[in-house]
């Protein structure tokens, strides 16, 4: 019973963390080349630099103020490089004038969270309801108290994500739709091996570190980190305080 619950949790996580990014990256590539007529992802990022900067920092040299800044520094840094320019608006704050889109950037650096953020904000016309579904279920899985899913919840999550991601794929091409369906089908029917499960666990910890840890950090001056499955706060030189276990992970 419990083993089945764990397997269902893992399968749902694989769908959201592995299959969804595959399709969403294609959605972004298609949007950038076909709709935004960008020559490359770098070109597309350059065109949308100001817009994305507003998701990253509270204040911008254009005068825009943001209440919410959902983009993390590591996400911004994966897309943009610091340049040596001064601000075009003569401001002395960190601002988009001081960054260039990375020439080496591809959608392959984007995880499911960043894909959703990019599509939601700079790909108008792509159905945001589907993006919202993927985000919602990603958050439910990553922030779950336990790494288990009962059959009813599992079926609900799988069906909703499958519908959302297939609709998004269909709007790009029939080829992408077929590929997405095949990946989902394969995922539903195959056995998961230990290596794959270990990789998945690392992926989940990464996702947790991303959101939980940032939140924890805001309340901690000395910084916090995960060691294995323990959340700790570093103090002084090498000392640490145990905060708690990483929520929602089964430890063998
Ligand atoms: Zn701005
Ligand atoms: Zn500026």
PDB file of N, CA, C and O in Angstrom, residues 23-53:
ATOM      1  N   UNK A  23       8.294  19.599 -23.160  1.00  0.00           N
ATOM      2  CA  UNK A  23       7.267  20.224 -23.995  1.00  0.00           C
ATOM      3  C   UNK A  23       7.313  21.753 -23.875  1.00  0.00           C
ATOM      4  O   UNK A  23       7.237  22.455 -24.887  1.00  0.00           O
ATOM      5  N   UNK A  24       7.450  22.250 -22.652  1.00  0.00           N
ATOM      6  CA  UNK A  24       7.424  23.702 -22.447  1.00  0.00           C
ATOM      7  C   UNK A  24       8.605  24.405 -23.128  1.00  0.00           C
ATOM      8  O   UNK A  24       8.463  25.520 -23.637  1.00  0.00           O
ATOM      9  N   UNK A  25       9.761  23.736 -23.146  1.00  0.00           N
ATOM     10  CA  UNK A  25      10.921  24.327 -23.850  1.00  0.00           C
ATOM     11  C   UNK A  25      10.608  24.475 -25.327  1.00  0.00           C
ATOM     12  O   UNK A  25      10.955  25.484 -25.947  1.00  0.00           O
ATOM     13  N   UNK A  26       9.940  23.474 -25.902  1.00  0.00           N
ATOM     14  CA  UNK A  26       9.535  23.572 -27.308  1.00  0.00           C
ATOM     15  C   UNK A  26       8.525  24.693 -27.523  1.00  0.00           C
ATOM     16  O   UNK A  26       8.548  25.366 -28.548  1.00  0.00           O
ATOM     17  N   UNK A  27       7.632  24.877 -26.545  1.00  0.00           N
ATOM     18  CA  UNK A  27       6.643  25.955 -26.650  1.00  0.00           C
ATOM     19  C   UNK A  27       7.370  27.311 -26.716  1.00  0.00           C
ATOM     20  O   UNK A  27       7.049  28.170 -27.539  1.00  0.00           O
ATOM     21  N   UNK A  28       8.385  27.481 -25.862  1.00  0.00           N
ATOM     22  CA  UNK A  28       9.143  28.746 -25.835  1.00  0.00           C
ATOM     23  C   UNK A  28       9.933  28.930 -27.133  1.00  0.00           C
ATOM     24  O   UNK A  28       9.902  30.004 -27.737  1.00  0.00           O
ATOM     25  N   UNK A  29      10.624  27.881 -27.575  1.00  0.00           N
ATOM     26  CA  UNK A  29      11.391  27.973 -28.825  1.00  0.00           C
ATOM     27  C   UNK A  29      10.485  28.344 -29.992  1.00  0.00           C
ATOM     28  O   UNK A  29      10.828  29.195 -30.817  1.00  0.00           O
ATOM     29  N   UNK A  30       9.324  27.704 -30.043  1.00  0.00           N
ATOM     30  CA  UNK A  30       8.377  27.959 -31.123  1.00  0.00           C
ATOM     31  C   UNK A  30       7.868  29.398 -31.049  1.00  0.00           C
ATOM     32  O   UNK A  30       7.807  30.090 -32.060  1.00  0.00           O
ATOM     33  N   UNK A  31       7.532  29.829 -29.840  1.00  0.00           N
ATOM     34  CA  UNK A  31       7.017  31.196 -29.687  1.00  0.00           C
ATOM     35  C   UNK A  31       8.073  32.207 -30.102  1.00  0.00           C
ATOM     36  O   UNK A  31       7.801  33.150 -30.853  1.00  0.00           O
ATOM     37  N   UNK A  32       9.290  32.003 -29.613  1.00  0.00           N
ATOM     38  CA  UNK A  32      10.366  32.955 -29.879  1.00  0.00           C
ATOM     39  C   UNK A  32      10.693  33.045 -31.368  1.00  0.00           C
ATOM     40  O   UNK A  32      10.867  34.133 -31.901  1.00  0.00           O
ATOM     41  N   UNK A  33      10.744  31.919 -32.068  1.00  0.00           N
ATOM     42  CA  UNK A  33      11.108  31.980 -33.492  1.00  0.00           C
ATOM     43  C   UNK A  33       9.924  32.330 -34.389  1.00  0.00           C
ATOM     44  O   UNK A  33      10.028  33.168 -35.274  1.00  0.00           O
ATOM     45  N   UNK A  34       8.761  31.710 -34.122  1.00  0.00           N
ATOM     46  CA  UNK A  34       7.640  31.868 -35.047  1.00  0.00           C
ATOM     47  C   UNK A  34       6.829  33.133 -34.759  1.00  0.00           C
ATOM     48  O   UNK A  34       6.552  33.923 -35.663  1.00  0.00           O
ATOM     49  N   UNK A  35       6.477  33.361 -33.489  1.00  0.00           N
ATOM     50  CA  UNK A  35       5.610  34.499 -33.176  1.00  0.00           C
ATOM     51  C   UNK A  35       6.403  35.777 -32.926  1.00  0.00           C
ATOM     52  O   UNK A  35       6.046  36.841 -33.403  1.00  0.00           O
ATOM     53  N   UNK A  36       7.483  35.665 -32.160  1.00  0.00           N
ATOM     54  CA  UNK A  36       8.244  36.878 -31.833  1.00  0.00           C
ATOM     55  C   UNK A  36       9.314  37.151 -32.893  1.00  0.00           C
ATOM     56  O   UNK A  36      10.020  38.145 -32.820  1.00  0.00           O
ATOM     57  N   UNK A  37       9.439  36.259 -33.870  1.00  0.00           N
ATOM     58  CA  UNK A  37      10.405  36.404 -34.952  1.00  0.00           C
ATOM     59  C   UNK A  37      11.808  36.741 -34.461  1.00  0.00           C
ATOM     60  O   UNK A  37      12.486  37.625 -34.996  1.00  0.00           O
ATOM     61  N   UNK A  38      12.219  36.037 -33.414  1.00  0.00           N
ATOM     62  CA  UNK A  38      13.570  36.240 -32.900  1.00  0.00           C
ATOM     63  C   UNK A  38      14.522  35.300 -33.614  1.00  0.00           C
ATOM     64  O   UNK A  38      14.163  34.196 -33.989  1.00  0.00           O
ATOM     65  N   UNK A  39      15.756  35.769 -33.794  1.00  0.00           N
ATOM     66  CA  UNK A  39      16.741  34.968 -34.513  1.00  0.00           C
ATOM     67  C   UNK A  39      17.309  33.859 -33.633  1.00  0.00           C
ATOM     68  O   UNK A  39      17.773  32.841 -34.117  1.00  0.00           O
ATOM     69  N   UNK A  40      17.270  34.095 -32.341  1.00  0.00           N
ATOM     70  CA  UNK A  40      17.800  33.107 -31.397  1.00  0.00           C
ATOM     71  C   UNK A  40      17.140  33.348 -30.046  1.00  0.00           C
ATOM     72  O   UNK A  40      16.461  34.358 -29.863  1.00  0.00           O
ATOM     73  N   UNK A  41      17.379  32.445 -29.099  1.00  0.00           N
ATOM     74  CA  UNK A  41      16.825  32.671 -27.763  1.00  0.00           C
ATOM     75  C   UNK A  41      17.441  33.929 -27.151  1.00  0.00           C
ATOM     76  O   UNK A  41      16.762  34.718 -26.493  1.00  0.00           O
ATOM     77  N   UNK A  42      18.746  34.138 -27.427  1.00  0.00           N
ATOM     78  CA  UNK A  42      19.438  35.322 -26.918  1.00  0.00           C
ATOM     79  C   UNK A  42      18.739  36.591 -27.411  1.00  0.00           C
ATOM     80  O   UNK A  42      18.500  37.529 -26.638  1.00  0.00           O
ATOM     81  N   UNK A  43      18.402  36.623 -28.680  1.00  0.00           N
ATOM     82  CA  UNK A  43      17.689  37.745 -29.289  1.00  0.00           C
ATOM     83  C   UNK A  43      16.338  37.962 -28.589  1.00  0.00           C
ATOM     84  O   UNK A  43      15.959  39.088 -28.246  1.00  0.00           O
ATOM     85  N   UNK A  44      15.636  36.868 -28.346  1.00  0.00           N
ATOM     86  CA  UNK A  44      14.337  36.913 -27.668  1.00  0.00           C
ATOM     87  C   UNK A  44      14.495  37.441 -26.238  1.00  0.00           C
ATOM     88  O   UNK A  44      13.701  38.261 -25.764  1.00  0.00           O
ATOM     89  N   UNK A  45      15.543  36.998 -25.549  1.00  0.00           N
ATOM     90  CA  UNK A  45      15.803  37.453 -24.175  1.00  0.00           C
ATOM     91  C   UNK A  45      16.147  38.939 -24.147  1.00  0.00           C
ATOM     92  O   UNK A  45      15.735  39.666 -23.252  1.00  0.00           O
ATOM     93  N   UNK A  46      16.914  39.373 -25.140  1.00  0.00           N
ATOM     94  CA  UNK A  46      17.286  40.785 -25.253  1.00  0.00           C
ATOM     95  C   UNK A  46      16.020  41.642 -25.394  1.00  0.00           C
ATOM     96  O   UNK A  46      15.860  42.643 -24.715  1.00  0.00           O
ATOM     97  N   UNK A  47      15.120  41.207 -26.278  1.00  0.00           N
ATOM     98  CA  UNK A  47      13.878  41.960 -26.518  1.00  0.00           C
ATOM     99  C   UNK A  47      13.020  42.048 -25.259  1.00  0.00           C
ATOM    100  O   UNK A  47      12.253  42.987 -25.095  1.00  0.00           O
ATOM    101  N   UNK A  48      13.105  41.053 -24.395  1.00  0.00           N
ATOM    102  CA  UNK A  48      12.225  40.990 -23.216  1.00  0.00           C
ATOM    103  C   UNK A  48      12.954  41.223 -21.899  1.00  0.00           C
ATOM    104  O   UNK A  48      12.443  40.897 -20.832  1.00  0.00           O
ATOM    105  N   UNK A  49      14.144  41.829 -22.021  1.00  0.00           N
ATOM    106  CA  UNK A  49      15.009  42.007 -20.847  1.00  0.00           C
ATOM    107  C   UNK A  49      14.333  42.831 -19.748  1.00  0.00           C
ATOM    108  O   UNK A  49      14.345  42.453 -18.572  1.00  0.00           O
ATOM    109  N   UNK A  50      13.747  43.956 -20.149  1.00  0.00           N
ATOM    110  CA  UNK A  50      13.127  44.846 -19.158  1.00  0.00           C
ATOM    111  C   UNK A  50      11.980  44.137 -18.442  1.00  0.00           C
ATOM    112  O   UNK A  50      11.867  44.159 -17.224  1.00  0.00           O
ATOM    113  N   UNK A  51      11.155  43.454 -19.235  1.00  0.00           N
ATOM    114  CA  UNK A  51       9.994  42.722 -18.706  1.00  0.00           C
ATOM    115  C   UNK A  51      10.403  41.671 -17.672  1.00  0.00           C
ATOM    116  O   UNK A  51       9.827  41.560 -16.600  1.00  0.00           O
ATOM    117  N   UNK A  52      11.448  40.903 -18.011  1.00  0.00           N
ATOM    118  CA  UNK A  52      11.898  39.859 -17.088  1.00  0.00           C
ATOM    119  C   UNK A  52      12.603  40.452 -15.874  1.00  0.00           C
ATOM    120  O   UNK A  52      12.506  39.915 -14.771  1.00  0.00           O
ATOM    121  N   UNK A  53      13.280  41.591 -16.078  1.00  0.00           N
ATOM    122  CA  UNK A  53      13.960  42.232 -14.948  1.00  0.00           C
ATOM    123  C   UNK A  53      12.957  42.638 -13.869  1.00  0.00           C
ATOM    124  O   UNK A  53      13.249  42.564 -12.676  1.00  0.00           O
TER     125      UNK A  53
END
